[in-house]
Amino acid sequence: MRRTPILAVALAATSALALSACGGGGGFSSNSATQNSKSGPVKLTMMIGSSGDAETAAVKEATSAWAKKTGNTVEVIAASDLGQQLGQAFASSSPPDLFYTDASKIGTYAKAGNLFAYGDQVKDAGFVDSLVQSFTYDGKFYCAPKDSSTLGLQINTDLWKKAGLTDADIPKDWAGLETVAKKLTSGNVTGLVIGNDINRSGAFMKQAGGWVVTDGKMSADAAGNLQGLQEVQKMMKDGSLKFNTQTKPAAGWGGEAFGKGLAAMTIEGNWIAGGMKDFPNIKYKTVELPAGPAGKGTLTFTNCWGIAAKSPNQAQAVELVKSLITPEQQMKFADAFGVMPSTTEGLKQFGEKYPDSKAFVDGAAYGQGPVNLAGLDEVIGKFNSQLGTMTGTSGDPKAWLSDLQKNGTAALAG
Amino acid sequence: MRRTTPGGKGIRGREGIAGWLFVSPMIIILGLFLVIPVVMALWVSLTNWNGSVNPFQGGPGAQFVGVRNYTDLFAKDGLTRSNFMQSIGNTFWYVLFVVPLQTALALGLALLVNTKMLKAKGFFRTAFYFPSVTSSIAISTVFLFLFSSTGAVNALLGAIGLGQPNWFSDSRGLVHLLLGAVGVDNPSWAQGEVLGRTLWDWFSGPSVALTVIIFLVVWTTSGTFMLMFIAALQDLPVEVDEAAALDGTSGWQKLRHVTIPMIRPTLFLVITLGLIGTWQVFDQIYVMGKGNPDGTTLTPAYLSYQQSFGNFKYGSGAAMAFVVFAIIVVLTRIQRWALSDKDERRPLLRRRKAVTR
């Protein structure tokens, strides 16, 4: 009992402090209906999740050209962990004005009121339709697609020839894929090595006519999804397919296994070009993914230029974005670090300039964008965590998919 | 502290004010950086704050929801509960292995470097203490290499003809593996559900991936605790040792009946710090597992972080943190009761009686 006076005084003192601290926090505003705009030259902050120095330099060059022309200033920050840094920045009163936003995060960010929806101001830029869909949440087009990527099948041409295969053997369907993967598997080389999450196995689900979400509702229990995963597991059982974590030594991603010669084929996007710079001796080519029972299918990945709902400089930020999504500027980015443009016109130019990447460009027409509904992030995370443990003989894709369906439905219901 | 006389007058009347003046810097600092944030977090755990508005202003994005975040963790069927319960289960096994092992290892090392016969004590003390002062992130990264599928550990296992598990992608639990070895696999008696998980899942034991983290933590923390034990051992009076020797005790008897009872306060400290530290494990998880494989390296601390900064459910994340706080308090209470002297032991749940002089 003797302690009571001390505690009481401490509490009184601290609660007084707390009150004054809260009173001071007047910097909050979350109004995304009207556009915030300061007049005169402003300083914009842009946070990017950069793939490397080449990308950072290219973004800095493009933004400083705009800054020079308009008299504003732009500071580019390359985040080491974009998702985490953005999460913390949104909780503060002054997040960066512009930032890369992954399509899978759109729902989560939009629902939390972190994004300024300016899609209407840029919708005439000629974006690929599936990309616009990826950044549309709850009927609103939120932000301008920055780039696009699709998955293709990379083939190590030396190993291909060594196994006695020719251009005629390039797989057109699952049966063809199984055949060549088996032929290419020998010793420590696995026919096909893919990443261990839905971002790779999902292509098989799509090819079998399934997908996790259809029209804003969970459809993980659709038959195509199971069929796709069973195909992956079947090839695993044959020994002709492995996840990147299952090779010896384990690889960080499919491209690493491919570069180290542990895999004769892998499934990656156009970023593979950058990854393969570390392995200049590997000769390879990219073809379209083989079709499944329901036809062709691939996955599309994309980022957009997100603008913060709390930014005081939204008008200027939109102007900057407009300068970054012109086909000319997107081609400059493509030249600098290999990303594909997000507009139909840009993609056409890209396909002409880089014929090796034709398979990626073709995929854009039928690619499936990521799941972008709010609250599904952790549900997909749980599914990935289960999928990663799959081997040829263990793991129950059916149970995982029904978990996914159950958890996803609960998450969407709020 | 001495109570001032009722009138507050007299020769010592102003001492109280001076006292408050002297302690005020500490109270303000503690209040500002400890009490206020904790109270704020407690408030956040009662809201559905999404991180984009001021959590104290109410309205959309920061509504007061009462204890719903807490009840959801235990009663609402869904991913949040199943992840949280899995993380509690994982951490339970983790604590069950780490605390006894690190305490025993630390005591063993301390006894070892405290023997009079040992030469180069300084060297050994430094060597044993070294893992504790190295950055946990750096050590975790080193362990990633050691335990990779073609790493040093597997090379060693291969050389002596043992199996080479794929450590970080093996989600099978140790108890499941043991039971599997004697032919028990998911029997019908283990199908009952407790808090949304089957008994079979609760009793899985730490997964192979989590076992690696257990190794790592035991290895890194035992150095610090060794230091505490050494300090306690050096404080022991030599006469008692000699008396025990004269009475003809064996080494084990001396340890069991003389040394350990005398260092009981230190033992209490080490186990308490161990319990608190293990329930809050984060760094190693962040670097090594992030919950993979199959959620078997999820811990409440990591999940709380993920729920807050990844999913923008700050209320639910804060609630998890307070549940862990409650678990730690309860466990520490039980442990204090278990370690107290039998003669002085009070009932676990009743309030302590006022001590009469």
PDB file of C-alpha atoms in Angstrom, chain A residues 1-2 5-7 9-11 13-15 17-18 21-22 25-26 28-30 81 83-84 86-88 90-92 105 108-109 111-114 245-250 310 375 377-382 384-386 388-389 400 406-407 410-411 414, chain B residues 1-3 20 27-28 30-32 35-36 39-40 49-57 60 68 76-80 82-83 86 148-150 154 164 166 169-171 286 290-296 303 305-307 309-314 351 357:
ATOM      1  CA  MET A   1       0.000   0.000   0.000  1.00  0.00           C
ATOM      2  CA  ARG A   2       2.869   2.330   0.631  1.00  0.00           C
ATOM      3  CA  PRO A   5       1.166   7.752  -3.711  1.00  0.00           C
ATOM      4  CA  ILE A   6       4.152   7.259  -6.025  1.00  0.00           C
ATOM      5  CA  LEU A   7       2.068   5.421  -8.566  1.00  0.00           C
ATOM      6  CA  VAL A   9       1.708  10.836  -8.964  1.00  0.00           C
ATOM      7  CA  ALA A  10       3.427   9.003 -11.781  1.00  0.00           C
ATOM      8  CA  LEU A  11       0.120   8.245 -13.453  1.00  0.00           C
ATOM      9  CA  ALA A  13       2.092  13.179 -14.489  1.00  0.00           C
ATOM     10  CA  THR A  14       2.192  10.785 -17.400  1.00  0.00           C
ATOM     11  CA  SER A  15      -1.444  11.130 -18.295  1.00  0.00           C
ATOM     12  CA  LEU A  17       1.903  14.347 -20.715  1.00  0.00           C
ATOM     13  CA  ALA A  18      -0.147  11.945 -22.784  1.00  0.00           C
ATOM     14  CA  ALA A  21       1.121  14.725 -26.671  1.00  0.00           C
ATOM     15  CA  CYS A  22      -2.154  13.764 -28.285  1.00  0.00           C
ATOM     16  CA  GLY A  25      -0.831  15.505 -33.210  1.00  0.00           C
ATOM     17  CA  GLY A  26      -2.749  17.695 -35.591  1.00  0.00           C
ATOM     18  CA  PHE A  28      -3.523  13.865 -39.569  1.00  0.00           C
ATOM     19  CA  SER A  29      -5.804  14.180 -42.528  1.00  0.00           C
ATOM     20  CA  SER A  30      -7.178  11.324 -44.556  1.00  0.00           C
ATOM     21  CA  ASP A  81      12.086  -3.391 -47.449  1.00  0.00           C
ATOM     22  CA  GLY A  83       6.355  -3.052 -47.620  1.00  0.00           C
ATOM     23  CA  GLN A  84       7.624  -2.598 -44.099  1.00  0.00           C
ATOM     24  CA  LEU A  86       5.594   1.985 -46.216  1.00  0.00           C
ATOM     25  CA  GLY A  87       3.600   0.437 -43.386  1.00  0.00           C
ATOM     26  CA  GLN A  88       5.517   2.511 -40.886  1.00  0.00           C
ATOM     27  CA  PHE A  90       1.545   5.371 -43.432  1.00  0.00           C
ATOM     28  CA  ALA A  91       1.225   5.296 -39.663  1.00  0.00           C
ATOM     29  CA  SER A  92       3.199   8.536 -39.441  1.00  0.00           C
ATOM     30  CA  LYS A 105      -1.220  -4.644 -51.890  1.00  0.00           C
ATOM     31  CA  THR A 108      -5.038  -3.548 -48.291  1.00  0.00           C
ATOM     32  CA  TYR A 109      -3.690  -0.035 -48.824  1.00  0.00           C
ATOM     33  CA  LYS A 111      -9.108  -0.099 -47.668  1.00  0.00           C
ATOM     34  CA  ALA A 112      -6.909   1.452 -44.994  1.00  0.00           C
ATOM     35  CA  GLY A 113      -7.316   4.791 -46.763  1.00  0.00           C
ATOM     36  CA  ASN A 114      -3.640   5.197 -47.571  1.00  0.00           C
ATOM     37  CA  THR A 245      14.324 -24.757 -51.887  1.00  0.00           C
ATOM     38  CA  GLN A 246      14.645 -28.427 -52.785  1.00  0.00           C
ATOM     39  CA  THR A 247      17.653 -28.320 -55.093  1.00  0.00           C
ATOM     40  CA  LYS A 248      21.072 -29.159 -53.744  1.00  0.00           C
ATOM     41  CA  PRO A 249      22.310 -26.633 -52.819  1.00  0.00           C
ATOM     42  CA  ALA A 250      19.027 -24.819 -52.265  1.00  0.00           C
ATOM     43  CA  LYS A 310      -1.951  12.225 -46.823  1.00  0.00           C
ATOM     44  CA  GLY A 375      -7.118  -8.798 -46.174  1.00  0.00           C
ATOM     45  CA  ASP A 377      -2.400 -11.031 -48.029  1.00  0.00           C
ATOM     46  CA  GLU A 378      -2.073 -13.181 -44.933  1.00  0.00           C
ATOM     47  CA  VAL A 379      -4.433 -15.795 -46.346  1.00  0.00           C
ATOM     48  CA  ILE A 380      -2.236 -16.176 -49.424  1.00  0.00           C
ATOM     49  CA  GLY A 381       0.789 -16.113 -47.120  1.00  0.00           C
ATOM     50  CA  LYS A 382      -0.585 -19.056 -45.177  1.00  0.00           C
ATOM     51  CA  ASN A 384       2.267 -20.236 -49.659  1.00  0.00           C
ATOM     52  CA  SER A 385       3.653 -21.484 -46.400  1.00  0.00           C
ATOM     53  CA  GLN A 386       1.763 -24.752 -46.887  1.00  0.00           C
ATOM     54  CA  GLY A 388       6.262 -24.637 -49.862  1.00  0.00           C
ATOM     55  CA  THR A 389       6.293 -27.942 -47.980  1.00  0.00           C
ATOM     56  CA  TRP A 400      -4.594 -26.481 -48.599  1.00  0.00           C
ATOM     57  CA  LYS A 406     -12.300 -21.054 -45.945  1.00  0.00           C
ATOM     58  CA  ASN A 407      -9.804 -18.471 -44.690  1.00  0.00           C
ATOM     59  CA  ALA A 410     -13.759 -15.321 -43.773  1.00  0.00           C
ATOM     60  CA  ALA A 411     -11.257 -12.554 -44.542  1.00  0.00           C
ATOM     61  CA  GLY A 414     -14.403  -8.843 -42.704  1.00  0.00           C
TER      62      GLY A 414
ATOM     63  CA  MET B   1      10.332   5.433   2.262  1.00  0.00           C
ATOM     64  CA  ARG B   2       9.443   7.142   5.515  1.00  0.00           C
ATOM     65  CA  ARG B   3       6.055   8.639   5.840  1.00  0.00           C
ATOM     66  CA  TRP B  20      10.362  14.103  -5.575  1.00  0.00           C
ATOM     67  CA  ILE B  27       9.763   9.454 -13.578  1.00  0.00           C
ATOM     68  CA  ILE B  28       9.371  11.763 -16.545  1.00  0.00           C
ATOM     69  CA  LEU B  30      10.106   6.417 -17.769  1.00  0.00           C
ATOM     70  CA  GLY B  31       6.669   7.918 -18.175  1.00  0.00           C
ATOM     71  CA  LEU B  32       7.419   9.411 -21.555  1.00  0.00           C
ATOM     72  CA  VAL B  35       4.243   4.215 -19.436  1.00  0.00           C
ATOM     73  CA  ILE B  36       2.693   6.421 -22.124  1.00  0.00           C
ATOM     74  CA  VAL B  39      -1.007   2.925 -22.271  1.00  0.00           C
ATOM     75  CA  MET B  40      -1.284   4.049 -25.901  1.00  0.00           C
ATOM     76  CA  TRP B  49      -6.979   1.261 -35.951  1.00  0.00           C
ATOM     77  CA  ASN B  50      -5.718   0.827 -39.517  1.00  0.00           C
ATOM     78  CA  GLY B  51      -2.662   3.063 -39.252  1.00  0.00           C
ATOM     79  CA  SER B  52      -3.790   5.892 -41.476  1.00  0.00           C
ATOM     80  CA  VAL B  53      -5.576   8.181 -39.018  1.00  0.00           C
ATOM     81  CA  ASN B  54      -4.920   9.398 -35.506  1.00  0.00           C
ATOM     82  CA  PRO B  55      -5.727   6.385 -33.302  1.00  0.00           C
ATOM     83  CA  PHE B  56      -7.044   8.609 -30.502  1.00  0.00           C
ATOM     84  CA  GLN B  57      -9.575  10.611 -32.462  1.00  0.00           C
ATOM     85  CA  PRO B  60     -13.546   5.545 -39.275  1.00  0.00           C
ATOM     86  CA  ARG B  68     -13.257  -7.705 -29.659  1.00  0.00           C
ATOM     87  CA  LYS B  76     -13.496 -16.426 -33.766  1.00  0.00           C
ATOM     88  CA  ASP B  77     -12.816 -19.205 -36.222  1.00  0.00           C
ATOM     89  CA  GLY B  78     -10.499 -17.888 -38.905  1.00  0.00           C
ATOM     90  CA  LEU B  79      -6.946 -17.385 -40.011  1.00  0.00           C
ATOM     91  CA  THR B  80      -6.036 -14.908 -37.285  1.00  0.00           C
ATOM     92  CA  SER B  82      -5.383 -20.329 -36.265  1.00  0.00           C
ATOM     93  CA  ASN B  83      -2.130 -18.415 -36.856  1.00  0.00           C
ATOM     94  CA  GLN B  86      -0.126 -22.037 -33.950  1.00  0.00           C
ATOM     95  CA  SER B 148      21.446 -25.174 -45.591  1.00  0.00           C
ATOM     96  CA  SER B 149      20.781 -28.399 -47.466  1.00  0.00           C
ATOM     97  CA  THR B 150      24.414 -28.593 -48.558  1.00  0.00           C
ATOM     98  CA  ASN B 154      24.639 -31.791 -43.465  1.00  0.00           C
ATOM     99  CA  GLN B 164      20.487 -35.063 -44.184  1.00  0.00           C
ATOM    100  CA  ASN B 166      16.346 -30.121 -45.483  1.00  0.00           C
ATOM    101  CA  SER B 169      11.772 -26.469 -45.276  1.00  0.00           C
ATOM    102  CA  ASP B 170      10.948 -29.386 -42.990  1.00  0.00           C
ATOM    103  CA  SER B 171       7.726 -28.672 -41.156  1.00  0.00           C
ATOM    104  CA  TYR B 286      12.569 -12.559 -38.880  1.00  0.00           C
ATOM    105  CA  LYS B 290       9.248 -15.673 -41.135  1.00  0.00           C
ATOM    106  CA  GLY B 291       6.828 -18.413 -40.185  1.00  0.00           C
ATOM    107  CA  ASN B 292       7.885 -20.851 -42.909  1.00  0.00           C
ATOM    108  CA  PRO B 293       7.684 -23.773 -43.357  1.00  0.00           C
ATOM    109  CA  ASP B 294       3.934 -24.184 -42.914  1.00  0.00           C
ATOM    110  CA  GLY B 295       3.737 -21.667 -40.081  1.00  0.00           C
ATOM    111  CA  THR B 296       5.904 -23.755 -37.773  1.00  0.00           C
ATOM    112  CA  LEU B 303       2.906 -12.437 -35.840  1.00  0.00           C
ATOM    113  CA  TYR B 305       4.521  -7.330 -36.086  1.00  0.00           C
ATOM    114  CA  GLN B 306       3.193  -8.923 -39.251  1.00  0.00           C
ATOM    115  CA  GLN B 307      -0.416  -8.282 -38.285  1.00  0.00           C
ATOM    116  CA  PHE B 309       2.753  -3.470 -40.226  1.00  0.00           C
ATOM    117  CA  GLY B 310       1.914  -6.017 -42.909  1.00  0.00           C
ATOM    118  CA  ASN B 311      -1.867  -6.269 -42.643  1.00  0.00           C
ATOM    119  CA  PHE B 312      -2.546  -2.885 -41.020  1.00  0.00           C
ATOM    120  CA  LYS B 313      -4.527  -4.503 -38.225  1.00  0.00           C
ATOM    121  CA  TYR B 314      -2.760  -2.655 -35.466  1.00  0.00           C
ATOM    122  CA  ARG B 351      -2.885 -12.591  -2.090  1.00  0.00           C
ATOM    123  CA  ARG B 357       6.731  -6.893  12.302  1.00  0.00           C
TER     124      ARG B 357
END
